[in-house]
Tab-separated table of C-alpha atoms in Angstrom:
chain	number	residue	atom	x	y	z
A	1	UNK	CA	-1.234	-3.217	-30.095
A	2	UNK	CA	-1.546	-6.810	-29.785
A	3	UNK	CA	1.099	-9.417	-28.016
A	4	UNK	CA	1.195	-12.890	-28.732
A	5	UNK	CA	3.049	-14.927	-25.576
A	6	UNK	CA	3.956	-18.497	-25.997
A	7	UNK	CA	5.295	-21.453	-24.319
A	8	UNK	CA	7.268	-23.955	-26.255
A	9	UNK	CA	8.797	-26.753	-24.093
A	10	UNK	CA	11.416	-29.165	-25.321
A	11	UNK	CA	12.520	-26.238	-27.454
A	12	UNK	CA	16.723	-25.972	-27.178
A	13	UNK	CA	18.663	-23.807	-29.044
A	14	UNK	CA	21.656	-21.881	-28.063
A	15	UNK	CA	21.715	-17.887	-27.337
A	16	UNK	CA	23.467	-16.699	-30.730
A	17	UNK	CA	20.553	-18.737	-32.717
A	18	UNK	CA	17.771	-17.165	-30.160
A	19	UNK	CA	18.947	-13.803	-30.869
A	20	UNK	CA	18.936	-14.416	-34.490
A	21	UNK	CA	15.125	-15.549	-34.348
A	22	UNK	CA	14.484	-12.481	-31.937
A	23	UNK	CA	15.748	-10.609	-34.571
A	24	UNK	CA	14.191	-11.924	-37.376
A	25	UNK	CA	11.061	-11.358	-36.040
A	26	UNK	CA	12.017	-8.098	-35.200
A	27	UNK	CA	12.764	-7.309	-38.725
A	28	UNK	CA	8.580	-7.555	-39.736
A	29	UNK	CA	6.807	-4.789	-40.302
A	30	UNK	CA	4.511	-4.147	-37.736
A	31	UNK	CA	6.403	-5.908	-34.994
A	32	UNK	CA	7.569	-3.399	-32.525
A	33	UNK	CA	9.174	-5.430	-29.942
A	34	UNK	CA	10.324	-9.341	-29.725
A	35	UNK	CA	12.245	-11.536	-27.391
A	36	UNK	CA	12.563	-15.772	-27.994
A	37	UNK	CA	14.232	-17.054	-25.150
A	38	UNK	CA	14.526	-19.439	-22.582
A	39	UNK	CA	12.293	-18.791	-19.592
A	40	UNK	CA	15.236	-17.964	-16.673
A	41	UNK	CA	14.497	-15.891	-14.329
A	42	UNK	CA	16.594	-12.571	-15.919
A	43	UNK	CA	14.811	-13.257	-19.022
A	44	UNK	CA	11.047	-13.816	-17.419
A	45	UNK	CA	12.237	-10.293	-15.277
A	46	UNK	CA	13.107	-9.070	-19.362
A	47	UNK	CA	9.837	-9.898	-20.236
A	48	UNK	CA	7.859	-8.303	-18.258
A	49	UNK	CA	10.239	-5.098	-18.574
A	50	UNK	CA	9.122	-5.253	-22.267
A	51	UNK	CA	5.285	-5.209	-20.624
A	52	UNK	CA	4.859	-9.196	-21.502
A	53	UNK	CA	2.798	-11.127	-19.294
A	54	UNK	CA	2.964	-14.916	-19.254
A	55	UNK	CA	-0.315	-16.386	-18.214
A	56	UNK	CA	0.771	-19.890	-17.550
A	57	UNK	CA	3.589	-21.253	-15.379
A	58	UNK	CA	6.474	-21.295	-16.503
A	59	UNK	CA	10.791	-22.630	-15.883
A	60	UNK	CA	14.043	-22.315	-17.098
A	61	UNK	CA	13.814	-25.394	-19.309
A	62	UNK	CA	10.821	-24.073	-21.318
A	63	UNK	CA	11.452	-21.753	-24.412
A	64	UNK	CA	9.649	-18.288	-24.238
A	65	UNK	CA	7.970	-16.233	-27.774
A	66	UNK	CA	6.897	-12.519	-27.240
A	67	UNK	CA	6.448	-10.384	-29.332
A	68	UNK	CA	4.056	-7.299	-29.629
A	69	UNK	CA	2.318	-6.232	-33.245
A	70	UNK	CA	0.911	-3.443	-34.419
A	71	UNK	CA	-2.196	-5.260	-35.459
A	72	UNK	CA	-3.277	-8.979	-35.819
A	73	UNK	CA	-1.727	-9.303	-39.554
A	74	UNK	CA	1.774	-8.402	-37.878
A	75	UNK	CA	1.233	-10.837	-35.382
A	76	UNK	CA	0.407	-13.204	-37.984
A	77	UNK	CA	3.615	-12.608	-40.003
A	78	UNK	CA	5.683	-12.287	-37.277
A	79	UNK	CA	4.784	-15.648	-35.994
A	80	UNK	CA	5.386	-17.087	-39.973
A	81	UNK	CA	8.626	-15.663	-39.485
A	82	UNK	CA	9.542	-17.289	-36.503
A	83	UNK	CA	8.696	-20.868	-37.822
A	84	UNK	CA	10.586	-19.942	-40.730
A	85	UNK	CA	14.055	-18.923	-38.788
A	86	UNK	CA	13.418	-22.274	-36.449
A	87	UNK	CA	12.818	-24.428	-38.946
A	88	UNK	CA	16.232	-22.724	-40.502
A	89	UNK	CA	18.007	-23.462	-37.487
A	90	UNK	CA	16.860	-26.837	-37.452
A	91	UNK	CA	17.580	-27.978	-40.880
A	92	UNK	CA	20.596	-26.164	-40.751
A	93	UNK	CA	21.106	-28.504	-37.301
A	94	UNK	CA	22.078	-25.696	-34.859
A	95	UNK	CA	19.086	-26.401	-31.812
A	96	UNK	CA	21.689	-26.519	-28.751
A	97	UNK	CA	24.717	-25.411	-30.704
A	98	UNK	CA	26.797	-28.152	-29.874
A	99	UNK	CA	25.299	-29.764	-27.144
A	100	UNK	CA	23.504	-32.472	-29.135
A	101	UNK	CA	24.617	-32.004	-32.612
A	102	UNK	CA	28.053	-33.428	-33.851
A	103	UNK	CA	30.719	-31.330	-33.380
A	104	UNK	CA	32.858	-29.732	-36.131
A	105	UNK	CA	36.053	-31.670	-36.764
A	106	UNK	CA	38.820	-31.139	-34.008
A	107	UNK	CA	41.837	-31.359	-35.873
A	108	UNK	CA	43.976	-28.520	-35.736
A	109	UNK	CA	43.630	-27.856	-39.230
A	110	UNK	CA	39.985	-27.964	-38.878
A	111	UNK	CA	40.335	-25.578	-36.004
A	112	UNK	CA	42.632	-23.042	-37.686
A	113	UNK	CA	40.109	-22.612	-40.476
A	114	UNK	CA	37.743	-21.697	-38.185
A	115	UNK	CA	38.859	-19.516	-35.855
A	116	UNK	CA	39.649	-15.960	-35.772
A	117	UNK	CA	43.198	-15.006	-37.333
A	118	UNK	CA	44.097	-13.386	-34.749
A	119	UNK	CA	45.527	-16.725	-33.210
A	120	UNK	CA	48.844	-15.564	-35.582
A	121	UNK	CA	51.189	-18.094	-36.496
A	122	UNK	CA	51.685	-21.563	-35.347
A	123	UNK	CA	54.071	-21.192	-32.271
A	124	UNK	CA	56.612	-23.465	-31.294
A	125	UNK	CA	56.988	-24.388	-27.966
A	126	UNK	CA	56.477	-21.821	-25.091
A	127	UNK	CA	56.889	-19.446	-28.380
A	128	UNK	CA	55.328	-15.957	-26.773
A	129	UNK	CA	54.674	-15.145	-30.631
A	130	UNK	CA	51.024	-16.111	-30.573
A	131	UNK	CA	50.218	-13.129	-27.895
A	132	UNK	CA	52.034	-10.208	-29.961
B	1	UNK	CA	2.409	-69.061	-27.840
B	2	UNK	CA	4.799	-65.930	-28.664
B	3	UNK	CA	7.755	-64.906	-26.444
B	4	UNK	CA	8.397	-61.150	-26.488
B	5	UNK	CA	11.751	-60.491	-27.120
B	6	UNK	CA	13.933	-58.887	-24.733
B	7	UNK	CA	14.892	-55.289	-25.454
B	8	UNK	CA	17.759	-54.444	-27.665
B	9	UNK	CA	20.920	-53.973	-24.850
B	10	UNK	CA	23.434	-51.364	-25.570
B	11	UNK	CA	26.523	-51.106	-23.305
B	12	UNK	CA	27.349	-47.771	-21.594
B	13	UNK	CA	29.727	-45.453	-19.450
B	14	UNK	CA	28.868	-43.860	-16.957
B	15	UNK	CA	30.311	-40.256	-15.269
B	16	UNK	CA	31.448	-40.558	-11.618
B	17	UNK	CA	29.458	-37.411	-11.405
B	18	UNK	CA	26.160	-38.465	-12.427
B	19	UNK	CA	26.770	-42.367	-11.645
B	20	UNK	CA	24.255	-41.978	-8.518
B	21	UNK	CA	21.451	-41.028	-10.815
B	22	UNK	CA	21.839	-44.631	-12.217
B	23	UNK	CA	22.100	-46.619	-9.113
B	24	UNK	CA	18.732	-47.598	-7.003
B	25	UNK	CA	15.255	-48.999	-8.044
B	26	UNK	CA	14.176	-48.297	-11.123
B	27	UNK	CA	12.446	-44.649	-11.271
B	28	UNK	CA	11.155	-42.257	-13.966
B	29	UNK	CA	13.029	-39.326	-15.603
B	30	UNK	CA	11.919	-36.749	-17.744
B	31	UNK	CA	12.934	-36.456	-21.517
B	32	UNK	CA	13.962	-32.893	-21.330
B	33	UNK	CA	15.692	-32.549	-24.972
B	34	UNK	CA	16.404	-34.927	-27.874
B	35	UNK	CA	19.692	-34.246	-30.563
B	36	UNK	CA	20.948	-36.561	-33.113
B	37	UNK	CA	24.179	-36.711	-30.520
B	38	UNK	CA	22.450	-36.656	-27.222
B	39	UNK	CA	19.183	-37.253	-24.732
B	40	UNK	CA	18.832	-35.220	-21.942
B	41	UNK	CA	17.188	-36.895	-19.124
B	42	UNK	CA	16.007	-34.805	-15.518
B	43	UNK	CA	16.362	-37.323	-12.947
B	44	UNK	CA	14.653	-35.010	-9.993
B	45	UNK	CA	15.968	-32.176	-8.452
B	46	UNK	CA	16.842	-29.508	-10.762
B	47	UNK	CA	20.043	-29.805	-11.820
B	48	UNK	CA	20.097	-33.578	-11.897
B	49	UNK	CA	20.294	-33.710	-15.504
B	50	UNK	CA	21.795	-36.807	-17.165
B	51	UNK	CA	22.960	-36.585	-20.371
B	52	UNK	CA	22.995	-39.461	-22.942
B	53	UNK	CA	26.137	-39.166	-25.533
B	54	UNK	CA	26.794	-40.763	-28.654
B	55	UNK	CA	30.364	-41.866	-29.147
B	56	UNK	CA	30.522	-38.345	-31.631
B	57	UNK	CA	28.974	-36.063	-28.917
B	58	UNK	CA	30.502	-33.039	-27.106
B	59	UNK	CA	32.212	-34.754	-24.250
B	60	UNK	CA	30.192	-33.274	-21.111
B	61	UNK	CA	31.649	-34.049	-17.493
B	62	UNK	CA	28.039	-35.698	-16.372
B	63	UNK	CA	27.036	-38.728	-19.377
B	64	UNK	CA	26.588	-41.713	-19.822
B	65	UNK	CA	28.840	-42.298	-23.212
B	66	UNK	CA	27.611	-44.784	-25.778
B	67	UNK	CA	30.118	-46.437	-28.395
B	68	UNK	CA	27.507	-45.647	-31.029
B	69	UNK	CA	27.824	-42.520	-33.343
B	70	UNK	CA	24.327	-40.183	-33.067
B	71	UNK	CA	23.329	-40.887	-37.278
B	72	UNK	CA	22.909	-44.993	-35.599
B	73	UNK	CA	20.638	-44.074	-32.825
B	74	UNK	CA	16.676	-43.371	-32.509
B	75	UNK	CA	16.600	-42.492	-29.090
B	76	UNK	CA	12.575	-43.311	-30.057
B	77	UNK	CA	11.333	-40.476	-27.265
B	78	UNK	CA	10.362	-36.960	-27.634
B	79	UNK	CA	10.934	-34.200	-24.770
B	80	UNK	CA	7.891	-34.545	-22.256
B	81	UNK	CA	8.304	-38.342	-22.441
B	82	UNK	CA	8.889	-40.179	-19.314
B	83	UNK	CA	12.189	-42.938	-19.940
B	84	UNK	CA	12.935	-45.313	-16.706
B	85	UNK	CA	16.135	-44.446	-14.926
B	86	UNK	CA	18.035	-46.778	-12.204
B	87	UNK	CA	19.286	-50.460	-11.505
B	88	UNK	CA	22.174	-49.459	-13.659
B	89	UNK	CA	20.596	-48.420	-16.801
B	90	UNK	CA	18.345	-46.082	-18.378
B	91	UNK	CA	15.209	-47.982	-20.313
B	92	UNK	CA	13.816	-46.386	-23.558
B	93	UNK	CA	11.456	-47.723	-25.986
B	94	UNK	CA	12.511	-50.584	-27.608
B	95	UNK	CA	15.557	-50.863	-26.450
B	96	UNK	CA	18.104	-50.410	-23.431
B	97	UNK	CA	21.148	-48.678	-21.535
B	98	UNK	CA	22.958	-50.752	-19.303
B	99	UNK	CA	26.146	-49.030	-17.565
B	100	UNK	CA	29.130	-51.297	-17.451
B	101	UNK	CA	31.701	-49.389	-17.081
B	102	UNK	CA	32.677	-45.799	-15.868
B	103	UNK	CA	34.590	-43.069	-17.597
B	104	UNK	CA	36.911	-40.113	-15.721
B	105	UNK	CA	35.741	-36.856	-17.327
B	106	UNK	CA	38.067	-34.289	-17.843
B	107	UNK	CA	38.760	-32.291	-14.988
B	108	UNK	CA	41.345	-29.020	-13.958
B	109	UNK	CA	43.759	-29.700	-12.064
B	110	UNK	CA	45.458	-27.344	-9.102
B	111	UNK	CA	48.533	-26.359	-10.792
B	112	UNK	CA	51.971	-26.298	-8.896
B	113	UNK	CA	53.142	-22.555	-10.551
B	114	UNK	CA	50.861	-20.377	-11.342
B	115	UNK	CA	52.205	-18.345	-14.462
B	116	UNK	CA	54.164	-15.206	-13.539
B	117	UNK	CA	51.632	-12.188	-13.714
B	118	UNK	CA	52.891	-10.586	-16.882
B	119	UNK	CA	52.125	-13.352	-18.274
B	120	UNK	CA	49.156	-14.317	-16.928
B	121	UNK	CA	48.282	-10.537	-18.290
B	122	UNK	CA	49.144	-11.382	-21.559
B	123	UNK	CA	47.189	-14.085	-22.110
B	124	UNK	CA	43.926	-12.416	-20.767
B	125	UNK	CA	44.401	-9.842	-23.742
B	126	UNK	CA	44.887	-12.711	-26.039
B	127	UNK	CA	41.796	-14.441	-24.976
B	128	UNK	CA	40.149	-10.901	-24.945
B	129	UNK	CA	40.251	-10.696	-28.557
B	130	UNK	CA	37.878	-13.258	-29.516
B	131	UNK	CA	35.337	-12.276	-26.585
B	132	UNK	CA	32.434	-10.972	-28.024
B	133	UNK	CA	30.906	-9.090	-24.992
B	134	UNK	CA	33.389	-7.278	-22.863
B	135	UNK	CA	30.721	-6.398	-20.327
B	136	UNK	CA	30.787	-10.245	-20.161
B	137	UNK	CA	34.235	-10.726	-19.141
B	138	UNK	CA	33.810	-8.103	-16.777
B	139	UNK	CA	31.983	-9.232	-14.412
B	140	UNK	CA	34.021	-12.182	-14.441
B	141	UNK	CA	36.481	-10.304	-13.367
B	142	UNK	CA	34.967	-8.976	-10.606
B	143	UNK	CA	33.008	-12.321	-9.657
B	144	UNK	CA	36.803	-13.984	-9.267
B	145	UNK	CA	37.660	-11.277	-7.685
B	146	UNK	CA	35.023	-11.303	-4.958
B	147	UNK	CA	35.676	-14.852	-4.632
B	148	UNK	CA	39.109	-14.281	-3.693
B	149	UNK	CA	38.497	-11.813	-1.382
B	150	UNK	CA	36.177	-13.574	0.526
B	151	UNK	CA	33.563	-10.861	-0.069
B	152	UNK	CA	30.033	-12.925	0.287
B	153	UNK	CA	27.819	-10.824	-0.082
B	154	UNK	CA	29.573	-9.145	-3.352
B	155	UNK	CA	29.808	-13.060	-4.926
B	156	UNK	CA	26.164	-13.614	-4.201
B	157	UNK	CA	25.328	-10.229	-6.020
B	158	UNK	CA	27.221	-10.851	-9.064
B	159	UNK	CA	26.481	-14.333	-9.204
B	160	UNK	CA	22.898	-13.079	-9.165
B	161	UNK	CA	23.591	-10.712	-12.293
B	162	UNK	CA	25.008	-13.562	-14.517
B	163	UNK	CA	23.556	-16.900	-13.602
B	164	UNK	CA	20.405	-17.238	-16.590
B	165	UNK	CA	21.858	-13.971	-18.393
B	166	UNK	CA	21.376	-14.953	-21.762
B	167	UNK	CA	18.830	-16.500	-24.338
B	168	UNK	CA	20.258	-19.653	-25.267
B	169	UNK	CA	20.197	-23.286	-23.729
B	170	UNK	CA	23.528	-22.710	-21.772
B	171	UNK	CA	23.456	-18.848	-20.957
B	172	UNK	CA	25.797	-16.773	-21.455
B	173	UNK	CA	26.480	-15.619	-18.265
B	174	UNK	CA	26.431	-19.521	-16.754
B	175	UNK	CA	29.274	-20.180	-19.179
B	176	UNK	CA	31.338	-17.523	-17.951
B	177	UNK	CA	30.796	-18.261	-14.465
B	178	UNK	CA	31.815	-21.903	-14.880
B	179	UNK	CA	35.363	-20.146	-16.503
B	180	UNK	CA	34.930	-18.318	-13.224
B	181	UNK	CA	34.971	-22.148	-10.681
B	182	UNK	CA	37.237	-23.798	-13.410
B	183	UNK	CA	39.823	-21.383	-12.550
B	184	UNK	CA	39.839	-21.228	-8.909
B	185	UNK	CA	39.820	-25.031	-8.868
B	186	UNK	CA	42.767	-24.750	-10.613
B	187	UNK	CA	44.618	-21.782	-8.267
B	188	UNK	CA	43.766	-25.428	-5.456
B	189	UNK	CA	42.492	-22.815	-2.846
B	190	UNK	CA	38.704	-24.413	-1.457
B	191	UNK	CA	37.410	-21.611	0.196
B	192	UNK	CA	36.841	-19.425	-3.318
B	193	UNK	CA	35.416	-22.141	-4.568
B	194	UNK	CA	32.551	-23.286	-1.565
B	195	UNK	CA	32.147	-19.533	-1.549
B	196	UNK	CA	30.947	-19.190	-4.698
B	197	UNK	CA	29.575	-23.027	-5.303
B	198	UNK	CA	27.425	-21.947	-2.301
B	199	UNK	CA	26.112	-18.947	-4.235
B	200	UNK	CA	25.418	-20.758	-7.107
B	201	UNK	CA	23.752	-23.705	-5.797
B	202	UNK	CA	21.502	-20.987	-3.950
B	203	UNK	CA	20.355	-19.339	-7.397
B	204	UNK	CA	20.716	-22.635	-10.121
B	205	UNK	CA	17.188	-22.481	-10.381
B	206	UNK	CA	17.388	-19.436	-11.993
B	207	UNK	CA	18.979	-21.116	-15.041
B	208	UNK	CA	18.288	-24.523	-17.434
B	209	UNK	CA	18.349	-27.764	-16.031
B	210	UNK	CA	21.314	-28.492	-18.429
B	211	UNK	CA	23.256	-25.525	-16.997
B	212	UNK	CA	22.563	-25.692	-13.690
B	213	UNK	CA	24.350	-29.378	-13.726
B	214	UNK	CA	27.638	-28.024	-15.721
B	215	UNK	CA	28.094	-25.034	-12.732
B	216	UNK	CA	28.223	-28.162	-10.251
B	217	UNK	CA	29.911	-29.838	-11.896
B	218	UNK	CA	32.283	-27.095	-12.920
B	219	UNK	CA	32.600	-26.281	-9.256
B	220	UNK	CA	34.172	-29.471	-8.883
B	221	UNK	CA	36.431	-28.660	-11.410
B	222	UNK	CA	34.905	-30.701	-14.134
B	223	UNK	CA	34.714	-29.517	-17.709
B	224	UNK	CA	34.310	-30.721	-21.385
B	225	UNK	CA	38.338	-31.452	-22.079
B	226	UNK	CA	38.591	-29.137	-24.504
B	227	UNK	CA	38.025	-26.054	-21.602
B	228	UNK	CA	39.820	-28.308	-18.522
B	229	UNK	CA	42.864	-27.992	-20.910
B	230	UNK	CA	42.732	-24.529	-21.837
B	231	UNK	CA	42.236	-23.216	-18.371
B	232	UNK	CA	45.125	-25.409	-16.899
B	233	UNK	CA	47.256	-24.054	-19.864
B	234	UNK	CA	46.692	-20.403	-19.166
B	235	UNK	CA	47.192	-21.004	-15.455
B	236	UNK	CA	50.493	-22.316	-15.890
B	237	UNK	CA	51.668	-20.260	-18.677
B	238	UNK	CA	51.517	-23.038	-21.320
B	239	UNK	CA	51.340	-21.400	-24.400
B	240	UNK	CA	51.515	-23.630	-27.373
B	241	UNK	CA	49.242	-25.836	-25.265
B	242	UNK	CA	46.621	-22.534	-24.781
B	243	UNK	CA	46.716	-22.248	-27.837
B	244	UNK	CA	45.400	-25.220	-29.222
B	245	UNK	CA	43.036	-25.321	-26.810
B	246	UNK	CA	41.655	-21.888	-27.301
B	247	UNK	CA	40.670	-22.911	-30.933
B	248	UNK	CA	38.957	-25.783	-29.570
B	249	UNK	CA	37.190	-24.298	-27.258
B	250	UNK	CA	36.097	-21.636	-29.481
B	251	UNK	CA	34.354	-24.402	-31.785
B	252	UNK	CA	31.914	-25.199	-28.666
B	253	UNK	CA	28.581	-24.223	-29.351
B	254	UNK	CA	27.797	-21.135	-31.632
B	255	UNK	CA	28.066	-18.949	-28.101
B	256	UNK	CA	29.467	-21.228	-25.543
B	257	UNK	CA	32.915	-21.319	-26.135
B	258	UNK	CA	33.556	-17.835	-26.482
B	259	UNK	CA	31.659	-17.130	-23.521
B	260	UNK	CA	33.837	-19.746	-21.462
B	261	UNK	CA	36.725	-18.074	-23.105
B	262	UNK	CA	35.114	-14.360	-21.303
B	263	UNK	CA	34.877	-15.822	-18.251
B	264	UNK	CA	38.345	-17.401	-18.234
B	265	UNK	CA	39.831	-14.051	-19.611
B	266	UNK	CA	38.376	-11.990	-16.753
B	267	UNK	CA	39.263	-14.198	-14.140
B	268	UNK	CA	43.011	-14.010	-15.571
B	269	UNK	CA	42.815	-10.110	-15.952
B	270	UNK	CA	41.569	-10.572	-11.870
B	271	UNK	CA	44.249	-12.826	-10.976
B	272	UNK	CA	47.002	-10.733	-13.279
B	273	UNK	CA	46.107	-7.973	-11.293
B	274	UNK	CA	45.995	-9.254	-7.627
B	275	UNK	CA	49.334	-11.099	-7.971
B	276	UNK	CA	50.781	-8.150	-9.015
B	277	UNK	CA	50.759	-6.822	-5.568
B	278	UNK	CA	50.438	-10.172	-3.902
B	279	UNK	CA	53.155	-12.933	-4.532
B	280	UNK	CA	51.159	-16.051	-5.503
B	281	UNK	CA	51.724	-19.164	-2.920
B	282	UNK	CA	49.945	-22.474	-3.767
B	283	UNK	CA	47.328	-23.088	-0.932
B	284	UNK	CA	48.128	-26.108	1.302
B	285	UNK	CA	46.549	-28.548	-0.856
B	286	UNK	CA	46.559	-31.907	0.741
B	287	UNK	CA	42.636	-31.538	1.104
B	288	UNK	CA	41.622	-30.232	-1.772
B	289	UNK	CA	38.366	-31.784	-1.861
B	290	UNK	CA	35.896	-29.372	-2.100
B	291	UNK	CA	32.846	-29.686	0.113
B	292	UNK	CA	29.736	-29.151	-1.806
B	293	UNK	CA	27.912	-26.711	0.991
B	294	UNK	CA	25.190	-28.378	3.157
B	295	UNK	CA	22.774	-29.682	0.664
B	296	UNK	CA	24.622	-29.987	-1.527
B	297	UNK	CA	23.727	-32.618	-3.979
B	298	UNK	CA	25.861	-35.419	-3.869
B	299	UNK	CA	28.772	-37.584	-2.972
B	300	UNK	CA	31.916	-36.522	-3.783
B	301	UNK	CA	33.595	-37.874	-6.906
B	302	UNK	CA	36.635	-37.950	-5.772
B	303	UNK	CA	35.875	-40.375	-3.223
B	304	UNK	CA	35.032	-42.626	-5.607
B	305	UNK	CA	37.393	-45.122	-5.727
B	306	UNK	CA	35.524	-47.691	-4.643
B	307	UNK	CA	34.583	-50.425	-6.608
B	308	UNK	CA	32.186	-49.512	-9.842
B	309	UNK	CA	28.963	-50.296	-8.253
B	310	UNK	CA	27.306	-51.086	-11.153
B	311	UNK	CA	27.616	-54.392	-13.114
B	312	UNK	CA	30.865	-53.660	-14.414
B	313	UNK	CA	34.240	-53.197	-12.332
B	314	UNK	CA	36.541	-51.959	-15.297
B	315	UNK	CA	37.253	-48.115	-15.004
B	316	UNK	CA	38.376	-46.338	-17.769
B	317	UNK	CA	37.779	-44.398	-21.080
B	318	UNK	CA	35.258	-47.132	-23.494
């Protein structure tokens, strides 16, 4: 087995796109385990749970990438594949998931088309509708 | 003989929370993140962060707002760069940031009624359904609950389980405890609130910079407007208003909102439940500043009615 640990600092993205890349990653063949997340102290304490270790110093503001590999060519594709889902994220402009990139259009017709249905119908005032 | 030209001026806002980051001698700040909407900038400590905005940015309680949309800026630094902070401005390559006016971020209110429990209730299921980890909105409920109850030792444990629980630049667990302080700002009563502000401030460096500076300022009551309005809604059993709200709030972030939305529906399902038993009475408010525990970082905003110390005097929204 064979674990490649790195640091990436200036690195922001928000937890739904981290656990997308974690899983991504996950998904290669060879790659038994993965985490890529920011370095706070639950998720250092994660890391090493996995059996990690993190050679240099390390804080919350810095982005973490572990993962383990069955051999080197896993690690090698498993790394590919983790440039590939970043890069994804970044032309795809979701690094901090809203707290840097514009965000979507506030109108209430905007926000109806993208939230869950279950909000039912439009209520009119201090209508009790919308909880049923 | 050539005369360098001065560096390109831009005029900005600045937050009443963050506005002592700005005053003072000149001093360096670390780039910590660059967007096409915003700069993040760590003063010193750890959850000094100041965040730059463009005038299309998500509206955080702490920045400096700029009048320019993000696709007209190069903020021309990289995170790891070193940017000059102070005598009312923030100096970046090429060009500058001078403060001349400040900006009242959206902030919850205590609210005279609270909603009656069953409804209250209601709207915690409602919020429930578009929570996508229960175990989340959980331990909000029992964090509020601790709070409430004065039970120290019980808010600094499950303040410890949450605070940095989560991958992402805001955790998830950060965003559901400031749901947590935004709503017991809003129930007006202090002690909750230094309670678990005091827990908090103990463990921020657990978390990101940029989260570490939204729980204080949440414990002040301070929020993007979107979540200030959504929590005062439910609190007072404003539906139409919730509503709205909710959907905006939901739009934060690809994680964010909903996890503000599982913080704010456990600490409804808490408060549903206690003032079931317990008729609600409105603390005695007249002091309802909070007082940031010793050490705490800074001056009060609220006190802050003195005179804009910066270059400008005009108060208000740019």
């Amino acid at each position: 087995m064979t674990d490649l640990v790195e640091v990436r600092r200036g690195a922001y993205y928000d937890s739904v796109s981290l656990m997308q890349v974690s899983k991504a990653v996950r998904e290669v063949p060879g790659i038994s385990a993965a985490l890529v997340a920011m370095a706070t102290d639950l998720n250092t304490d994660l890391l090493a749970g996995m059996g990690f270790t993190v050679d240099e110093a390390v804080g919350p503001n810095d982005m973490l990438v572990a993962f383990r590999g069955e051999h080197q060519a896993a690690i090698e594709a498993g790394r590919a594949a983790l440039d590939d889902a970043l890069a994804a994220l970044k032309a795809a402009g979701t690094s901090a998931g809203g707290f840097g990139d514009a965000p979507p259009s506030r109108t209430r017709h905007a926000a109806e088309q993208t939230s869950p249905s279950s909000l039912g119908p439009a209520p009119t005032p201090s209508s009790r509708r919308w909880m049923r | 003989v050539t005369t360098q030209a001065p560096p390109r001026e831009v005029p900005g806002a600045a937050s009443p929370l963050t506005i002592a980051l700005l005053e003072g001698p000149s001093r360096p700040a670390l780039v910590l993140a660059t967007f096409p909407t915003a700069l993040y900038l760590l003063a010193s400590a750890h959850h000094e962060v100041l965040p730059v905005l463009a005038s299309d940015a998500l509206l955080l309680p702490t920045g400096v707002r700029l009048s320019t949309a993000g696709r007209d800026l190069d903020w021309g630094v990289e995170p790891g760069d070193t940017v000059t902070i102070g005598r009312s401005g923030i100096r970046l390559p090429g060009w500058r940031i001078r403060c001349v006016r400040e900006w009242r971020p959206s902030r919850v209110h205590a609210v005279p009624n609270l909603a009656d429990p069953a409804l209250l209730a209601a709207l915690a299921d409602t919020l429930s359904r578009h929570v996508r980890t229960p175990e989340l909105m959980d331990q909000a409920t029992d964090v509020c609950r601790a709070a409430r109850s004065g039970d120290d030792a019980e808010v600094r444990r499950r303040t410890r389980e949450l605070i940095g629980a989560g991958q992402g630049l805001t955790p998830s667990g950060d965003d559901a405890l400031c749901a947590v302080l935004l709503v017991l700002c809003g129930l007006g009563d202090p002690a909750p609130i230094a309670l678990m502000g005091a827990a908090i401030q103990e463990q921020w460096t657990r978390t990101t910079s940029l989260s570490a500076s939204l729980l204080d300022a949440a414990s002040k009551g301070y929020a993007v407007p979107e979540v200030a309005t959504l929590v005062e809604a439910t609190l007072l059993g404003d539906v139409a208003e919730a509503r709205d709200a909710l959907a905006a709030t939901l739009t934060i972030g690809h994680s964010s909102g909903p996890d503000l939305v599982a913080g704010l529906a456990g600490s409804l399902h808490a408060l549903a439940a206690h003032t079931h038993t317990l008729p609600y009475t409105r603390p005695n408010t007249a002091d309802r500043a909070f007082r940031p525990p010793q050490g705490a970082n800074s001056r009060d905003p609220r006190c802050s009615d003195r005179r804009f110390a910066l270059h400008g005097t005009e108060r208000g929204n740019p």
